[in-house]
């Protein structure tokens, strides 16, 4: 719930002292965890707030494409799993917003940036979910990609973010398995179901590779984030790891990844893959993807519809506070 709470730490306005920065970097080099009340360079705080808030927004916006299918899930078991998954994503979002609050930015401010269209969230959620197979594909590819990325972030230098990732990855594993099971079932089904599964794979494969962000050479933040131990690996290495894992999974259920250039490279022991359409990526990131406007409109509607909950929660918190003061 978005109750107005005081931020744990207020960012300082003073410039960073080089000696303190050096000591901070030495702590990172020793593998120590940075905690909310520890001193940190303002740039580290800013970078983490940027990345964590984008991540939290992704979890919240990511509920929308899957939420669209709750009423159309093909049976009770699938419906229960999907409701649970969407609810998990809300939990992930709130958990990470709490993490950003430990850096001194109120979650209401971050949510407002999202509603104003000023904040980024993962490009992947700006694609439509046209059939039930898309729900399987999101679990398999999107949660699969998230696991590869977030398993690394579970070792990030900022304690609250790293700990959030440990818990979130456990849930993502369940999400991925339920998605893969949907795809395996469809791939083994009628010719129409097989075709539906293959069509979803064709549409979701490339956007899933884009989730990892631009090539390292184009990644404006990677160098700094790797130096400060937030990112443990670059975008390209994680993307490659995801490709390597997914090729075998696709083969096992007899679905074809839509890339004629996909080929095992004996020398590097990786699966080489074709070029990514970065024009499409940046178009989506900049707000002009297939569903950017729809997603933002749905999020704004949901936020407005939840206003009474926030008002009630704030009134309840104030009442509790009054009772506690009177009892003291
Ligand atoms: N989409 O310097 P770079 C989930 C931006 S949700 C949009 O490489 P960085 C789930 C980037 O922000 C899981 N924007 O950035 C939920 C930067 O712009 P700014 C989502 C992207 O931060 C519901 C610029 O491009 N996971 O699993 O070093 C249902 C240059 O990029 C994207 C996370 O959020 C993108 N794909 O690395 C189902 C993981 N990629 O801010 C499932 C946490 C890049 O400088 N985040 N940009 O203006 C990360 O690991 C990193 O932030 C990224 C990007 C790898 C995404």
Coordinates of C-alpha atoms and ligand atoms in Angstrom, one line a residue:
X1 CA 0.0 0.0 0.0
X2 CA 1.2 3.4 -0.8
X3 CA 1.0 5.0 2.6
X4 CA 3.1 8.1 3.1
X5 CA 6.0 7.0 5.2
X6 CA 9.1 9.0 6.1
X7 CA 12.1 8.0 4.0
X8 CA 14.8 6.1 5.9
X9 CA 17.6 8.1 4.6
X10 CA 17.7 11.6 3.1
X11 CA 20.2 12.1 0.3
X12 CA 22.8 14.7 1.3
X13 CA 23.4 17.8 -0.9
X14 CA 27.2 17.9 -0.1
X15 CA 29.6 16.8 -2.8
X16 CA 31.3 13.4 -2.3
X17 CA 34.6 13.5 -0.4
X18 CA 37.2 11.6 -2.5
X19 CA 38.6 9.9 0.6
X20 CA 35.2 8.6 1.5
X21 CA 34.6 7.4 -2.1
X22 CA 37.9 5.5 -2.0
X23 CA 36.9 3.8 1.3
X24 CA 33.5 3.0 -0.1
X25 CA 35.0 1.4 -3.2
X26 CA 37.4 -0.5 -1.0
X27 CA 34.4 -1.9 0.8
X28 CA 32.9 -3.0 -2.5
X29 CA 36.2 -4.6 -3.5
X30 CA 36.2 -6.6 -0.2
X31 CA 32.7 -7.8 -1.2
X32 CA 31.0 -6.1 1.7
X33 CA 27.3 -5.3 1.5
X34 CA 26.3 -1.7 1.5
X35 CA 23.3 -1.0 3.9
X36 CA 20.9 1.9 3.9
X37 CA 22.5 3.8 6.8
X38 CA 26.0 3.4 5.4
X39 CA 27.7 6.3 3.6
X40 CA 27.5 6.0 -0.1
X41 CA 28.4 8.3 -3.0
X42 CA 25.4 10.3 -4.3
X43 CA 25.9 8.9 -7.7
X44 CA 25.7 5.3 -6.4
X45 CA 22.4 6.3 -4.6
X46 CA 21.1 7.9 -7.8
X47 CA 22.0 5.0 -10.0
X48 CA 20.5 2.4 -7.7
X49 CA 17.3 4.5 -7.3
X50 CA 17.1 4.7 -11.1
X51 CA 17.6 1.0 -11.7
X52 CA 15.5 -0.3 -8.8
X53 CA 12.6 2.0 -9.6
X54 CA 12.6 0.9 -13.2
X55 CA 12.6 -2.6 -12.0
X56 CA 9.7 -2.0 -9.6
X57 CA 7.7 -0.3 -12.3
X58 CA 8.4 -3.3 -14.6
X59 CA 6.9 -5.7 -12.1
X60 CA 3.8 -3.5 -11.7
X61 CA 3.3 -2.8 -15.4
X62 CA 4.2 -6.5 -16.1
X63 CA 1.0 -7.5 -14.3
X64 CA -1.1 -6.0 -17.1
X65 CA -0.4 -8.2 -20.1
X66 CA -0.9 -11.4 -18.0
X67 CA -3.8 -9.9 -15.9
X68 CA -5.7 -9.6 -19.2
X69 CA -5.9 -13.4 -19.4
X70 CA -7.1 -14.2 -15.9
X71 CA -10.7 -14.3 -17.0
X72 CA -9.8 -16.4 -20.0
X73 CA -7.5 -19.0 -18.5
X74 CA -8.5 -22.4 -20.0
X75 CA -9.2 -24.2 -16.7
X76 CA -9.3 -23.7 -13.0
X77 CA -5.8 -24.9 -12.4
X78 CA -4.4 -22.5 -14.9
X79 CA -6.5 -19.7 -13.6
X80 CA -5.3 -20.3 -10.0
X81 CA -1.6 -20.4 -11.1
X82 CA -2.1 -17.2 -13.2
X83 CA -3.8 -15.3 -10.4
X84 CA -1.0 -16.3 -8.0
X85 CA 1.6 -15.3 -10.5
X86 CA 0.1 -11.8 -11.1
X87 CA -0.2 -11.4 -7.4
X88 CA 3.5 -12.3 -6.9
X89 CA 4.5 -9.6 -9.4
X90 CA 2.6 -7.0 -7.4
X91 CA 4.5 -8.2 -4.3
X92 CA 7.8 -8.0 -6.2
X93 CA 7.0 -4.4 -7.2
X94 CA 6.1 -3.3 -3.6
X95 CA 9.2 -5.1 -2.2
X96 CA 11.5 -3.2 -4.6
X97 CA 9.7 0.1 -4.0
X98 CA 10.4 -0.4 -0.3
X99 CA 14.1 -1.0 -1.3
X100 CA 14.2 2.4 -3.1
X101 CA 12.7 4.1 -0.1
X102 CA 15.7 2.9 1.9
X103 CA 17.7 5.1 -0.5
X104 CA 15.7 8.2 0.4
X105 CA 13.1 8.5 -2.3
X106 CA 9.5 8.1 -1.4
X107 CA 7.6 5.6 -3.4
X108 CA 4.8 8.0 -4.2
X109 CA 7.3 10.2 -6.1
X110 CA 8.5 7.2 -8.1
X111 CA 4.9 6.0 -8.8
X112 CA 4.1 9.6 -10.0
X113 CA 7.0 9.5 -12.4
X114 CA 5.6 6.3 -13.9
X115 CA 2.0 7.7 -14.1
X116 CA 3.4 10.9 -15.7
X117 CA 5.1 8.8 -18.4
X118 CA 8.6 10.0 -17.2
X119 CA 9.9 6.7 -15.9
X120 CA 11.2 3.7 -17.8
X121 CA 10.0 0.1 -17.3
X122 CA 11.0 -3.0 -19.2
X123 CA 10.4 -2.8 -22.9
X124 CA 9.0 -6.4 -22.9
X125 CA 5.7 -5.3 -21.4
X126 CA 4.8 -3.1 -24.3
X127 CA 3.9 -6.1 -26.5
X128 CA 0.4 -7.5 -26.7
X129 CA -0.8 -10.9 -25.3
X130 CA -2.9 -12.1 -28.2
X131 CA -3.5 -15.8 -27.3
X132 CA -3.2 -18.1 -24.3
X133 CA 0.1 -19.3 -25.6
X134 CA 1.5 -15.8 -24.9
X135 CA 0.9 -16.4 -21.2
X136 CA 3.0 -19.6 -21.5
X137 CA 5.7 -17.7 -23.4
X138 CA 5.9 -14.9 -20.9
X139 CA 6.5 -17.4 -18.1
X140 CA 9.1 -19.3 -20.1
X141 CA 11.0 -16.5 -21.8
X142 CA 10.3 -13.3 -19.8
X143 CA 10.5 -14.9 -16.3
X144 CA 13.4 -17.1 -17.7
X145 CA 15.3 -14.0 -18.8
X146 CA 14.5 -12.3 -15.5
X147 CA 15.9 -15.2 -13.5
X148 CA 19.2 -15.1 -15.5
X149 CA 19.4 -11.3 -14.9
X150 CA 18.3 -11.3 -11.3
X151 CA 20.3 -14.3 -10.1
X152 CA 23.3 -12.0 -10.7
X153 CA 21.6 -9.1 -9.0
X154 CA 21.1 -11.3 -5.9
X155 CA 24.8 -10.7 -5.4
X156 CA 24.5 -6.9 -5.9
X157 CA 26.5 -4.7 -3.5
X158 CA 23.4 -3.0 -2.1
X159 CA 22.0 -5.3 0.6
X160 CA 18.2 -4.5 0.4
X161 CA 18.2 -5.0 -3.4
X162 CA 20.3 -8.2 -3.3
X163 CA 18.0 -9.7 -0.6
X164 CA 14.9 -8.8 -2.5
X165 CA 16.3 -10.6 -5.5
X166 CA 16.9 -13.8 -3.6
X167 CA 13.3 -14.0 -2.6
X168 CA 12.0 -12.8 -6.0
X169 CA 14.1 -15.4 -7.9
X170 CA 12.5 -18.2 -5.9
X171 CA 9.1 -17.1 -7.1
X172 CA 10.3 -16.4 -10.7
X173 CA 11.4 -20.1 -10.9
X174 CA 7.8 -21.2 -10.2
X175 CA 6.6 -18.6 -12.8
X176 CA 9.0 -20.0 -15.4
X177 CA 8.0 -23.6 -14.8
X178 CA 4.3 -22.9 -15.1
X179 CA 5.0 -21.0 -18.3
X180 CA 7.1 -23.8 -19.8
X181 CA 4.5 -26.4 -18.8
X182 CA 1.8 -24.4 -20.7
X183 CA 4.1 -24.3 -23.7
X184 CA 4.9 -28.0 -23.5
X185 CA 1.2 -28.9 -23.2
X186 CA 0.3 -26.8 -26.2
X187 CA 3.2 -28.0 -28.2
X188 CA 2.0 -31.6 -27.6
X189 CA -1.6 -30.7 -28.4
X190 CA -3.7 -30.4 -31.5
X191 CA -2.2 -28.9 -34.7
X192 CA -4.0 -25.6 -33.8
X193 CA -2.5 -25.6 -30.3
X194 CA 1.0 -26.3 -31.7
X195 CA 0.6 -23.5 -34.2
X196 CA -0.5 -21.1 -31.5
X197 CA 2.5 -22.0 -29.3
X198 CA 4.9 -21.6 -32.3
X199 CA 3.3 -18.2 -33.1
X200 CA 3.8 -17.0 -29.6
X201 CA 7.5 -18.1 -29.6
X202 CA 8.0 -16.2 -32.9
X203 CA 6.6 -13.0 -31.5
X204 CA 8.2 -13.1 -28.0
X205 CA 11.7 -14.4 -28.8
X206 CA 13.3 -11.2 -30.0
X207 CA 11.7 -8.8 -27.5
X208 CA 12.9 -11.2 -24.7
X209 CA 16.5 -10.8 -25.9
X210 CA 16.0 -7.1 -25.8
X211 CA 15.1 -7.3 -22.1
X212 CA 18.8 -7.5 -21.3
X213 CA 19.4 -4.0 -22.6
X214 CA 21.7 -2.6 -25.3
X215 CA 25.0 -4.2 -26.2
X216 CA 27.7 -3.4 -23.6
X217 CA 29.4 -0.9 -25.9
X218 CA 26.1 1.1 -26.1
X219 CA 25.2 0.6 -22.4
X220 CA 25.6 4.0 -20.7
X221 CA 25.3 2.7 -17.2
X222 CA 27.1 -0.7 -17.2
X223 CA 30.6 0.4 -16.6
X224 CA 29.7 2.4 -13.4
X225 CA 27.3 -0.3 -12.2
X226 CA 29.8 -3.1 -12.7
X227 CA 32.5 -1.0 -10.9
X228 CA 30.2 -0.5 -7.9
X229 CA 29.2 -4.2 -7.8
X230 CA 25.6 -3.6 -8.6
X231 CA 25.7 -5.4 -11.9
X232 CA 28.0 -8.5 -11.8
X233 CA 27.9 -9.1 -15.5
X234 CA 27.3 -7.1 -18.6
X235 CA 24.1 -7.1 -20.7
X236 CA 25.7 -9.3 -23.5
X237 CA 27.0 -12.0 -21.2
X238 CA 23.6 -12.5 -19.6
X239 CA 21.7 -12.4 -22.9
X240 CA 24.1 -15.1 -24.2
X241 CA 23.5 -17.2 -21.1
X242 CA 19.7 -16.9 -21.6
X243 CA 20.1 -18.0 -25.2
X244 CA 22.3 -21.0 -24.3
X245 CA 19.8 -22.2 -21.7
X246 CA 16.7 -21.6 -23.9
X247 CA 17.8 -23.4 -27.0
X248 CA 17.8 -26.8 -25.3
X249 CA 14.5 -26.1 -23.7
X250 CA 12.9 -25.2 -27.1
X251 CA 14.3 -28.4 -28.6
X252 CA 12.9 -30.5 -25.8
X253 CA 9.4 -29.4 -26.6
X254 CA 9.9 -29.3 -30.3
X255 CA 9.4 -25.6 -30.8
X256 CA 11.6 -23.5 -33.1
X257 CA 13.3 -20.3 -32.1
X258 CA 12.8 -17.8 -34.9
X259 CA 16.4 -17.2 -35.8
X260 CA 18.0 -18.8 -38.9
X261 CA 21.4 -17.7 -37.7
X262 CA 21.1 -19.6 -34.4
X263 CA 24.1 -22.0 -34.4
X264 CA 26.3 -23.7 -31.9
X265 CA 29.8 -22.4 -31.8
X266 CA 32.2 -25.2 -30.8
X267 CA 35.0 -22.7 -30.1
X268 CA 33.1 -20.4 -27.7
X269 CA 30.7 -23.1 -26.5
X270 CA 27.9 -20.6 -27.0
X271 CA 24.9 -20.5 -29.3
X272 CA 25.5 -17.7 -31.8
X273 CA 22.5 -15.7 -32.8
X274 CA 21.4 -13.2 -35.4
X275 CA 21.3 -9.4 -35.1
X276 CA 18.8 -7.8 -32.7
X277 CA 16.6 -5.0 -34.2
X278 CA 17.8 -2.1 -32.0
X279 CA 15.6 0.4 -33.8
X280 CA 12.6 -1.5 -32.6
X281 CA 14.1 -1.7 -29.1
X282 CA 14.7 2.1 -28.8
X283 CA 11.3 2.9 -30.4
X284 CA 9.6 0.8 -27.6
X285 CA 11.8 2.2 -24.9
X286 CA 11.0 5.8 -26.0
X287 CA 7.3 5.1 -25.8
X288 CA 6.3 4.1 -29.3
X289 CA 5.9 0.4 -28.9
X290 CA 2.7 -1.6 -29.8
X291 CA 1.1 -1.2 -26.3
X292 CA 3.0 1.7 -24.5
X293 CA 0.0 4.0 -24.5
X294 CA -2.4 1.2 -23.5
X295 CA -0.3 0.1 -20.6
X296 CA 0.1 3.6 -19.2
X297 CA -3.6 4.2 -19.6
X298 CA -4.4 1.0 -17.8
X299 CA -2.0 1.8 -15.0
X300 CA -3.4 5.2 -14.5
X301 CA -6.9 3.8 -14.3
X302 CA -5.8 1.2 -11.8
X303 CA -4.1 3.9 -9.7
X304 CA -7.2 6.1 -9.7
X305 CA -9.4 3.1 -8.8
X306 CA -7.2 2.3 -5.9
X307 CA -7.3 5.8 -4.4
X308 CA -9.9 4.9 -1.8
X309 CA -7.6 2.1 -0.5
X310 CA -4.7 4.5 0.0
X311 CA -7.0 7.0 1.7
X312 CA -8.4 4.3 4.0
X313 CA -4.9 2.9 4.8
X314 CA -3.6 6.4 5.6
X315 CA -6.7 7.1 7.9
X316 CA -6.2 3.7 9.6
X317 CA -2.4 4.4 10.1
X318 CA -3.3 7.9 11.6
X319 CA -5.9 6.3 13.9
X320 CA -3.4 3.7 15.1
X321 CA -0.8 6.5 15.7
X322 CA -3.4 8.5 17.8
X323 CA -4.3 5.4 19.9
X324 CA -0.6 4.7 20.5
X325 CA 0.0 8.4 21.5
X326 CA -3.0 8.4 23.9
X327 CA -1.9 5.1 25.5
X328 CA 1.6 6.4 26.1
Ligands
LIG1 N1 13.6 -1.8 -21.3 O1 22.9 1.4 -19.7 P1 21.9 0.4 -19.9 C1 9.7 -9.4 -14.6 C2 17.4 1.5 -20.7 S1 10.1 -7.7 -14.4 C3 13.5 -0.5 -21.1 O2 22.4 -1.0 -20.2 P2 21.3 -0.5 -17.2 C4 8.3 -9.7 -14.7 C5 18.1 1.7 -19.4 O3 17.2 1.9 -18.4 C6 11.8 -7.8 -14.4 N2 14.6 0.3 -20.9 O4 21.0 0.3 -18.5 C7 7.3 -8.9 -14.3 C8 19.0 2.9 -19.8 O5 18.2 4.1 -19.7 P3 18.4 5.3 -18.6 C9 12.5 -6.6 -15.0 C10 15.8 -0.4 -21.0 O6 20.4 -0.1 -16.1 C11 6.0 -9.2 -14.5 C12 19.3 2.7 -21.2 O7 18.4 1.8 -21.7 N3 13.9 -6.8 -14.7 O8 10.5 -10.2 -14.6 O9 22.8 -0.6 -16.9 C13 5.6 -10.3 -15.2 C14 20.7 2.2 -21.4 O10 20.8 0.8 -20.9 C15 15.9 -1.7 -21.2 C16 14.6 -5.7 -14.3 O11 14.2 -4.6 -14.3 C17 14.8 -2.5 -21.4 N4 14.8 -3.8 -21.6 O12 20.9 -2.0 -17.6 C18 6.6 -11.2 -15.7 C19 16.0 -6.0 -14.0 N5 17.2 -2.1 -21.2 O13 17.8 4.8 -17.3 C20 7.9 -10.9 -15.4 C21 16.8 -4.9 -13.3 C22 17.9 -0.9 -21.0 O14 19.9 5.5 -18.5 N6 17.4 -4.0 -14.3 N7 17.1 0.1 -20.9 O15 17.6 6.5 -19.1 C23 18.6 -4.3 -14.9 O16 19.2 -5.4 -14.7 C24 19.2 -3.3 -15.8 O17 18.6 -2.0 -15.5 C25 19.0 -3.5 -17.3 C26 19.6 -2.3 -18.1 C27 19.8 -4.7 -17.7 C28 17.5 -3.7 -17.7

